[in-house]
Tab-separated table of C-alpha atoms and ligand atoms in Angstrom:
chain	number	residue	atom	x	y	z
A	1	UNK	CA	105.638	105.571	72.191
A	2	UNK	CA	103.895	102.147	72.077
A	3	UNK	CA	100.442	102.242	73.648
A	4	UNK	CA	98.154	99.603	73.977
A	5	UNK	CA	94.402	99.675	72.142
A	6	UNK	CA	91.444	97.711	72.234
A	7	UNK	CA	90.139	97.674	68.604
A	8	UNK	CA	87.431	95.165	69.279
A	9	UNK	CA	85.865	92.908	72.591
A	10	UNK	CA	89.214	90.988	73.152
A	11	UNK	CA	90.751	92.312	70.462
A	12	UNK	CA	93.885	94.711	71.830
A	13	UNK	CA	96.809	95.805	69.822
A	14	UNK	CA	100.055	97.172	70.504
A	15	UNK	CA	100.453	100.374	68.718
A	16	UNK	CA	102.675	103.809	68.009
A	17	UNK	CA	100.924	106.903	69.602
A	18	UNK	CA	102.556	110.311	69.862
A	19	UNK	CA	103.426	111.515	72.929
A	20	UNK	CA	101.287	113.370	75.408
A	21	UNK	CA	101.695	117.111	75.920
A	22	UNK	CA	101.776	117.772	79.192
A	23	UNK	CA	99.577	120.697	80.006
A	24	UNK	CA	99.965	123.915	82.475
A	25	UNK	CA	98.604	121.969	85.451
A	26	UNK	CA	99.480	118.281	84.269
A	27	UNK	CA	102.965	116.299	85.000
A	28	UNK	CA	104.165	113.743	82.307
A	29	UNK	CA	104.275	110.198	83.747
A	30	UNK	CA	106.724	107.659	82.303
A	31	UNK	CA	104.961	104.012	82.843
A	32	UNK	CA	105.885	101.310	85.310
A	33	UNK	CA	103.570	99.444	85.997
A	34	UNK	CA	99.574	98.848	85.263
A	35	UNK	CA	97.414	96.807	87.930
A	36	UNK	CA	94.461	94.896	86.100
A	37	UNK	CA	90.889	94.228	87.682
A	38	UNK	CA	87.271	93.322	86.987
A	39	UNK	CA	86.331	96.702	85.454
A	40	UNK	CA	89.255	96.338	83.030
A	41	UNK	CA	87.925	92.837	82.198
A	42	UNK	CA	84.463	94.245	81.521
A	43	UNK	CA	86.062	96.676	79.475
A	44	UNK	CA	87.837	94.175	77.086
A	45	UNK	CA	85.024	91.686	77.018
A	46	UNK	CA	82.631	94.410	75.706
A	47	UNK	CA	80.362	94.292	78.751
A	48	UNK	CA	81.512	98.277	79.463
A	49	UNK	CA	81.548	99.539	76.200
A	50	UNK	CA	83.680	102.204	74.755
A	51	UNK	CA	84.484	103.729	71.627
A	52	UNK	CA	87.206	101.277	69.728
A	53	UNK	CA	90.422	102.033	69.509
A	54	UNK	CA	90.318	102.705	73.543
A	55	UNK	CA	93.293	103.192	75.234
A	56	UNK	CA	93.009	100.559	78.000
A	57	UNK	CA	93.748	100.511	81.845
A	58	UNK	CA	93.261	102.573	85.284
A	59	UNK	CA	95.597	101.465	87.813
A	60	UNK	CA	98.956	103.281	86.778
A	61	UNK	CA	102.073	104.178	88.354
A	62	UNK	CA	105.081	105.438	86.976
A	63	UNK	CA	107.601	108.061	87.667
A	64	UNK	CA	107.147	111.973	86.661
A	65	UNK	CA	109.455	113.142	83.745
A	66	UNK	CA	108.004	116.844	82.988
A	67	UNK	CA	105.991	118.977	85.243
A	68	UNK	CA	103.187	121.670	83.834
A	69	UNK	CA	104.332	125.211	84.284
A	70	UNK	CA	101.712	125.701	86.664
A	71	UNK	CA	102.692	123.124	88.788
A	72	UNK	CA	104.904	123.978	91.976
A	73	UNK	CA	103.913	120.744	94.401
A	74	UNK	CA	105.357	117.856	92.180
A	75	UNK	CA	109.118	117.087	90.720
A	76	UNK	CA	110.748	115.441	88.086
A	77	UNK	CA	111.998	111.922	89.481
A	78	UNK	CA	109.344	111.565	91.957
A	79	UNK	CA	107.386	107.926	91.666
A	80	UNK	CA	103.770	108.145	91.946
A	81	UNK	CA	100.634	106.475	91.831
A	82	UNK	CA	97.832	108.035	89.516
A	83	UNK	CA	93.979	108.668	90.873
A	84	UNK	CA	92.290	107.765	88.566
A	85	UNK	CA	89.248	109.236	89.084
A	86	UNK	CA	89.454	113.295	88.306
A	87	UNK	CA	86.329	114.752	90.434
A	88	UNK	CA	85.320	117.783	89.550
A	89	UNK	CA	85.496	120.081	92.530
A	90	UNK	CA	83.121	122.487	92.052
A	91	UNK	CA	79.517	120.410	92.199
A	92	UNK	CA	77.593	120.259	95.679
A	93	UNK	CA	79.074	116.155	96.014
A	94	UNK	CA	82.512	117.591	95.699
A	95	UNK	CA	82.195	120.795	97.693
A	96	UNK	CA	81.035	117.836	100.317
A	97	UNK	CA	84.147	116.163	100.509
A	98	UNK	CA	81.883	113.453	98.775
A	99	UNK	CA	83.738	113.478	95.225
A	100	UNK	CA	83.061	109.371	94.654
A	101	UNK	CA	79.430	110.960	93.887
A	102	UNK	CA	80.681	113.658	91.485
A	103	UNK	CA	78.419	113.322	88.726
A	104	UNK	CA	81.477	115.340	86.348
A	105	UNK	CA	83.839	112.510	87.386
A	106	UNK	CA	85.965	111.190	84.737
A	107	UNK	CA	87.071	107.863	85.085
A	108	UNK	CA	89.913	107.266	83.808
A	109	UNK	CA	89.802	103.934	81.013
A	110	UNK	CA	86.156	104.024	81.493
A	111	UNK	CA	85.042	107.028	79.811
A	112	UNK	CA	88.540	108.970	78.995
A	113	UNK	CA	91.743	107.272	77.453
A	114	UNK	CA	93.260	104.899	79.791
A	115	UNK	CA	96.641	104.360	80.980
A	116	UNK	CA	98.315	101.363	79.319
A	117	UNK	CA	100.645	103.636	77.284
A	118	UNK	CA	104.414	104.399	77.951
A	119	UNK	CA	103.713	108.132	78.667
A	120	UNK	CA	100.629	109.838	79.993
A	121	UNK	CA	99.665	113.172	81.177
A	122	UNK	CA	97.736	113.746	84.654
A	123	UNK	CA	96.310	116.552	85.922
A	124	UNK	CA	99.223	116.816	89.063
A	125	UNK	CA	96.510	117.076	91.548
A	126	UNK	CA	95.563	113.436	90.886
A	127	UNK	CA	99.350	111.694	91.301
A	128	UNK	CA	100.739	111.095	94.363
A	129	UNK	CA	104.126	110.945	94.884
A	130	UNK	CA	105.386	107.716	97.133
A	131	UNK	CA	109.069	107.486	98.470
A	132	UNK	CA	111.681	106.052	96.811
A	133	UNK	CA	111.417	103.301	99.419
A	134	UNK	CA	107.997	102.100	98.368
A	135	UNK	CA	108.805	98.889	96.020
A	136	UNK	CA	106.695	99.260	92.640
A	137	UNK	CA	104.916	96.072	93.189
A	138	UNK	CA	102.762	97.527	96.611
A	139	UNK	CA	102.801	100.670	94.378
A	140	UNK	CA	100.851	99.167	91.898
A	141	UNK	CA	98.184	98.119	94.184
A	142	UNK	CA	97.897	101.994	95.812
A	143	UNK	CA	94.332	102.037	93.882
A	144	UNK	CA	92.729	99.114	94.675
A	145	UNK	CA	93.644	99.217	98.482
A	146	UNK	CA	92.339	102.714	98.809
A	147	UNK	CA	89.224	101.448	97.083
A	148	UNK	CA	89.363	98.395	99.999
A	149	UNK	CA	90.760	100.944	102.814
A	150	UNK	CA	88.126	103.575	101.870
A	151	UNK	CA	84.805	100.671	102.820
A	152	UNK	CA	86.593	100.258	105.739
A	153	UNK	CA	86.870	103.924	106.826
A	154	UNK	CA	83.000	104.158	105.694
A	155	UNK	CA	82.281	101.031	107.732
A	156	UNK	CA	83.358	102.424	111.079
A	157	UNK	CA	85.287	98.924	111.662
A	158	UNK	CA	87.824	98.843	114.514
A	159	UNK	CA	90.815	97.299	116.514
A	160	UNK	CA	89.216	93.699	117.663
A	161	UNK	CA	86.399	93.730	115.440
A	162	UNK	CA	85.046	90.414	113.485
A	163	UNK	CA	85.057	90.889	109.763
A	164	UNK	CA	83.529	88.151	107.353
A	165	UNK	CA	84.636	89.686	104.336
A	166	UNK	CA	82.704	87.576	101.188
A	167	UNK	CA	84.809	87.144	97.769
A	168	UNK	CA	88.683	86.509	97.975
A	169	UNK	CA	89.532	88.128	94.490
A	170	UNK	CA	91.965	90.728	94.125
A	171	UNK	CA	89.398	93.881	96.406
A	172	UNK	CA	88.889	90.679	98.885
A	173	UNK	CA	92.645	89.645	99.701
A	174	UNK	CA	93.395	93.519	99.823
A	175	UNK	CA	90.075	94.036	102.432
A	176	UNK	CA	92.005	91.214	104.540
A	177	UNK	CA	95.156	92.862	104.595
A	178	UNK	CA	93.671	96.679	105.139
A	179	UNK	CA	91.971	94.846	108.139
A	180	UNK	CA	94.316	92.929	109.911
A	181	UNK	CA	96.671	96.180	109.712
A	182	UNK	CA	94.004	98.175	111.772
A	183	UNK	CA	94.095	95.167	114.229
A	184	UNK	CA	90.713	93.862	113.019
A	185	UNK	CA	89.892	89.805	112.594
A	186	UNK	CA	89.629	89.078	109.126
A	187	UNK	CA	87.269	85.251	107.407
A	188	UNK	CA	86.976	84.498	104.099
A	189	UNK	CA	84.536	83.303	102.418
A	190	UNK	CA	85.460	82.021	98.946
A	191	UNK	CA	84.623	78.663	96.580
A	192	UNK	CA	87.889	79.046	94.755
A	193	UNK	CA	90.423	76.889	96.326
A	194	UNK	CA	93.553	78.992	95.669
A	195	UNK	CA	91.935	82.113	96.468
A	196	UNK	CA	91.162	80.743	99.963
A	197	UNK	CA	94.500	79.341	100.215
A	198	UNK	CA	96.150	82.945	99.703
A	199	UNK	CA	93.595	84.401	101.868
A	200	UNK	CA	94.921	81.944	104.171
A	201	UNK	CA	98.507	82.822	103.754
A	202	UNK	CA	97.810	86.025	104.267
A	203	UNK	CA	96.275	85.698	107.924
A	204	UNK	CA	92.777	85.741	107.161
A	205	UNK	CA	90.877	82.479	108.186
A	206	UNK	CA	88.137	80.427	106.299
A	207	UNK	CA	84.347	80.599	107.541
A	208	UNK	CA	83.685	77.235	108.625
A	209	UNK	CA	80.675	77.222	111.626
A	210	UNK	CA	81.013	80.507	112.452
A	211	UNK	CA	78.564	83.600	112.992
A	212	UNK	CA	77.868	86.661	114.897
A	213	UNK	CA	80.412	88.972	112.546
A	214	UNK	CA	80.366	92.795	113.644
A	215	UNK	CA	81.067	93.583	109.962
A	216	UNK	CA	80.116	91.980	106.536
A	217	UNK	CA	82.236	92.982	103.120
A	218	UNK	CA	80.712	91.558	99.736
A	219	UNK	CA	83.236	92.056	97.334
A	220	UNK	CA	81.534	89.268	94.784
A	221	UNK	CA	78.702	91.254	93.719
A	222	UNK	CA	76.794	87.747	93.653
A	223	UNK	CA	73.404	88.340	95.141
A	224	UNK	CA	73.138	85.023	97.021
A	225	UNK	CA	76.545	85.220	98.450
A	226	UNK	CA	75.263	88.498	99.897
A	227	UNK	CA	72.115	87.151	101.305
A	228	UNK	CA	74.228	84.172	103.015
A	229	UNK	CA	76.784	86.313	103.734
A	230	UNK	CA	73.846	88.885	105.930
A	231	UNK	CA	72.736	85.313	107.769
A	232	UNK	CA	76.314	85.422	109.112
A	233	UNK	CA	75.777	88.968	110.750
A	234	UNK	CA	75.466	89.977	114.393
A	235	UNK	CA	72.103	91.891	115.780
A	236	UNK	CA	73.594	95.563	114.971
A	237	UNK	CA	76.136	94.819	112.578
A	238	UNK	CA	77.023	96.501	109.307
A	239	UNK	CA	77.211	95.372	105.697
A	240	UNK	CA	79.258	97.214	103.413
A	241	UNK	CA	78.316	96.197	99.632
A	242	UNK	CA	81.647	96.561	97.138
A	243	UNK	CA	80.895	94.294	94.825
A	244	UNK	CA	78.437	95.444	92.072
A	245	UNK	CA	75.526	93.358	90.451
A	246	UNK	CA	72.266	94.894	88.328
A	247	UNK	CA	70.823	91.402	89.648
A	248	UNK	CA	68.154	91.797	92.199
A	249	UNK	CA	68.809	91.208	95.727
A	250	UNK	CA	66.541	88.506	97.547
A	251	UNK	CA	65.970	90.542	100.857
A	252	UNK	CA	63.322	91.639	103.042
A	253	UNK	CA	62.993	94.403	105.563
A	254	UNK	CA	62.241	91.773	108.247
A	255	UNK	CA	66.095	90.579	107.501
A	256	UNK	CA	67.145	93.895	108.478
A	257	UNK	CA	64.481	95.121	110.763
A	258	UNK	CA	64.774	92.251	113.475
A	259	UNK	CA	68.313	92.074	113.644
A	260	UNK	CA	68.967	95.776	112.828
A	261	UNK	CA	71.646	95.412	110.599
A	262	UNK	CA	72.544	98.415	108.320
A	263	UNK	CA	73.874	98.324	104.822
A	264	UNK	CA	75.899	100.416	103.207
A	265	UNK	CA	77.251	100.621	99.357
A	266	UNK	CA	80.893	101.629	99.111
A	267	UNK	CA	82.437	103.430	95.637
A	268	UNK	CA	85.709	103.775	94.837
A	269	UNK	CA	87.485	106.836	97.017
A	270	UNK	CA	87.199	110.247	97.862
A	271	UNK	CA	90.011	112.664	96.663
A	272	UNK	CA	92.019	114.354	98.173
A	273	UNK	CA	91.704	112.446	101.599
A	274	UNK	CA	91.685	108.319	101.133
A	275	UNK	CA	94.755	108.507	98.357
A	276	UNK	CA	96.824	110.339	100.701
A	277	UNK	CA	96.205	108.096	103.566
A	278	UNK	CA	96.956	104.941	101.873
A	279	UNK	CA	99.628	106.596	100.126
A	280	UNK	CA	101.159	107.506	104.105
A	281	UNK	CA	100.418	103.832	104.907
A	282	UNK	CA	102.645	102.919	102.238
A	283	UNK	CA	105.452	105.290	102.938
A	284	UNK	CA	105.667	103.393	106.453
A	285	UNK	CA	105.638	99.979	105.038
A	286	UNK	CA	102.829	99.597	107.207
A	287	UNK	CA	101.171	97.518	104.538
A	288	UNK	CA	102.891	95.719	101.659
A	289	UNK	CA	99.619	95.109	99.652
A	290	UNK	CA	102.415	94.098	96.607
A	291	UNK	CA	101.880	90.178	97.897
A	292	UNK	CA	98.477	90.535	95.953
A	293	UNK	CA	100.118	90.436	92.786
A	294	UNK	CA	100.321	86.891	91.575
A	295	UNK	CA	100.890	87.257	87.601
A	296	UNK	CA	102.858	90.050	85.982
A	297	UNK	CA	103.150	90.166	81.975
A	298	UNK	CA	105.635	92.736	79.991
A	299	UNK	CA	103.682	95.052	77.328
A	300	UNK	CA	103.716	92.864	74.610
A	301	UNK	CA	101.830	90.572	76.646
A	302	UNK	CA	98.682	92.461	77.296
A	303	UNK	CA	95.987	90.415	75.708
A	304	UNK	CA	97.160	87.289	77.929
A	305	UNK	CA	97.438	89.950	80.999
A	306	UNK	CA	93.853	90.554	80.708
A	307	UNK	CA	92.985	87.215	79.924
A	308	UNK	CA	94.165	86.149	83.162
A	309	UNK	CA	92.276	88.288	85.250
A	310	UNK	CA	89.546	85.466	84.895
A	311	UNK	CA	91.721	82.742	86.349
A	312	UNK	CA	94.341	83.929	88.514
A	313	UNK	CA	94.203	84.295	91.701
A	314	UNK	CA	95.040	87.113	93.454
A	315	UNK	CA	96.171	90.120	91.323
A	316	UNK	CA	97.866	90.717	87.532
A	317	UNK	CA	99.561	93.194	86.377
A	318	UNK	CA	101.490	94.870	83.574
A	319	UNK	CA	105.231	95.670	84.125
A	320	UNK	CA	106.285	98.358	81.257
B	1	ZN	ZN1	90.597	98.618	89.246
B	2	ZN	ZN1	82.133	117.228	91.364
C-alpha cells in the first residue's frame, strides 16, 4: 500500500508499506481522507520531533474493511472517523472521565505511526462510525470540531452568550461554527484578511469597538493577542486558552482579580463522551463543519498539502 513518510524536516516521501494486521480488538480502515493542522506542521518542520521515517498525520477517516475477532460493535462498510488519541483507561485521569490528562495517552502521529497511509489498524474503540449520509468533507473535520466543541462544553458557554473568539485559523472558524449552532454570538478577531473574510461568511462578525464578551477563545497561542484579547472581557467572564505557546504570558493577578475573570486551558477531547457527541451532531447535519476545508491535495501531493497549512486559509486536507 503506498504510505506517506517523513524522512527528514520537510522532507516526505511516498512509499510501499505492507499492510496492517488488524488485531483481535482493532478494525482495518481503508483511507479517505486526512485533515492537516498546526501540530502536523510542527511535525514536518522538525519543531515536534520524531524518529525519521514517521508515518505522518492524525485526522483520518476512512471506511472499515476487516473487523478484529473480538470486535462485535463495528461492521465492515461502516465510514468512520478515527480518535486519535488512545487513553489508557485504567490511570486515576481516565477512571475520571478526564482521559485528555492520561499520562499513557498515545497520540496518534505524534508519538505512534500516523495515519497518512492507505490502510491502518485502530483499536475499534477509538473509530466512530458516521452515517452514510454524513458527506466525507464535514467527516474529515470530526477531530478538530470536537477539539473546538469540547472548550466550549468546558467553558459553560450558552444560547445568547457573547463570544470573542481570538485566531480565525482552521480551530477558530470551527469555534465560530460550534458556537453559532448552540445559538451563541460569535467575533473574530484575526490580522489575516481572508481568514476574517471566511469568518465573515460564515456568520461570525469582526471585533471592531466592541467589549464586555461573556466568553474569550484564544486559539493563536500568541501571548499578546491573549492579553488584548482578556482587555475585551466582561467583569466575570471566562477565558478558555486553546492555542498553545511556551512564551510567557504578560499578566498580573490584578487583571484577573478586579474583574474576576477565570481562565481555563482546554486539550484536545475526552473519550468516549465529546467524539460521540460531535459525531451525533453530524449525523443530524446539525453542523456541516466540511465548509472549513479550503484546499484538498490527492496523495501524491502531500509535501505541497502540508506546505499549505502555512498559507491557506481555512482548512487542507488530503483526499486518498
Ligand atoms: Zn489536528
Ligand atoms: Zn489513562
Amino acid at each position: 500500500m503506498r504510505a506517506v513518510v517523513l524522512t527528514e524536516p520537510e522532507e516526505l516521501r511516498l512509499v510501499d508499506l505492507p499492510e496492517p494486521d488488524c488485531g483481535p480488538h482493532e478494525v482495518l480502515v481503508r483511507m479517505r481522507g486526512l485533515g492537516l493542522c498546526g501540530s502536523d506542521l510542527a511535525v514536518y518542520t522538525g519543531s515536534r520531533p520524531v524518529d525519521a521515517p514517521w508515518l505522518m498525520g492524525h485526522e483520518g477517516v476512512g471506511e472499515i474493511v476487516a473487523v478484529g475477532g473480538a470486535v462485535e460493535d463495528r461492521q465492515v462498510g461502516q465510514q468512520v472517523a478515527i480518535e486519535p488519541n488512545y487513553c489508557c483507561g485504567r490511570c486515576p485521569a481516565c477512571c475520571a472521565g478526564f482521559t485528555s490528562a492520561c499520562p499513557n495517552r498515545v497520540i496518534v502521529g505524534m508519538n505512534h505511526p500516523g495515519l497518512l497511509a492507505e490502510y491502518v489498524a485502530v483499536p475499534a474503540a477509538f473509530t466512530w462510525p458516521a452515517a452514510a449520509t454524513v458527506a466525507i468533507e464535514d467527516l474529515v473535520c470530526t477531530e478538530a470540531l470536537t477539539v473546538a466543541r469540547s472548550a466550549i462544553r468546558r467553558s459553560g458557554v450558552g444560547p445568547g452568550d457573547r463570544c470573542l473568539v481570538v485566531g480565525a485559523g482552521s480551530q477558530g472558524l470551527l469555534l465560530c461554527l460550534a458556537l453559532q449552532e448552540l445559538g451563541a454570538t460569535a467575533f473574530v478577531q484575526e490580522p489575516h484578511e481572508g481568514r476574517v473574510e471566511l469568518a465573515r461568511s460564515f456568520g461570525a462578525a469582526p471585533v471592531a469597538g466592541d467589549d464586555g464578551f461573556d466568553f474569550l477563545f484564544e486559539t493563536s497561542g500568541v501571548p499578546q493577542a491573549l492579553h488584548d484579547g482578556l482587555g475585551r472581557v466582561a467583569p466575570g467572564g471566562t477565558a478558555l486558552l486553546v492555542g498553545i505557546s511556551t512564551r510567557p504570558l504578560e499578566l498580573t493577578s490584578a487583571d484577573l482579580v478586579y474583574r474576576q475573570i477565570t481562565l481555563r486551558g482546554s486539550l484536545i477531547y475526552d473519550h468516549p463522551a465529546d467524539f460521540d457527541d460531535t459525531v451525533a451532531v453530524l449525523d443530524r447535519g446539525a453542523i456541516t463543519p466540511g465548509k472549513v476545508l479550503q484546499a484538498r491535495f490527492d496523495l501524491t501531493e502531500a509535501a505541497e498539502a502540508f506546505a499549505s497549512v502555512r498559507s491557506v486559509a481555512g482548512k487542507s486536507w488530503i483526499s486518498f
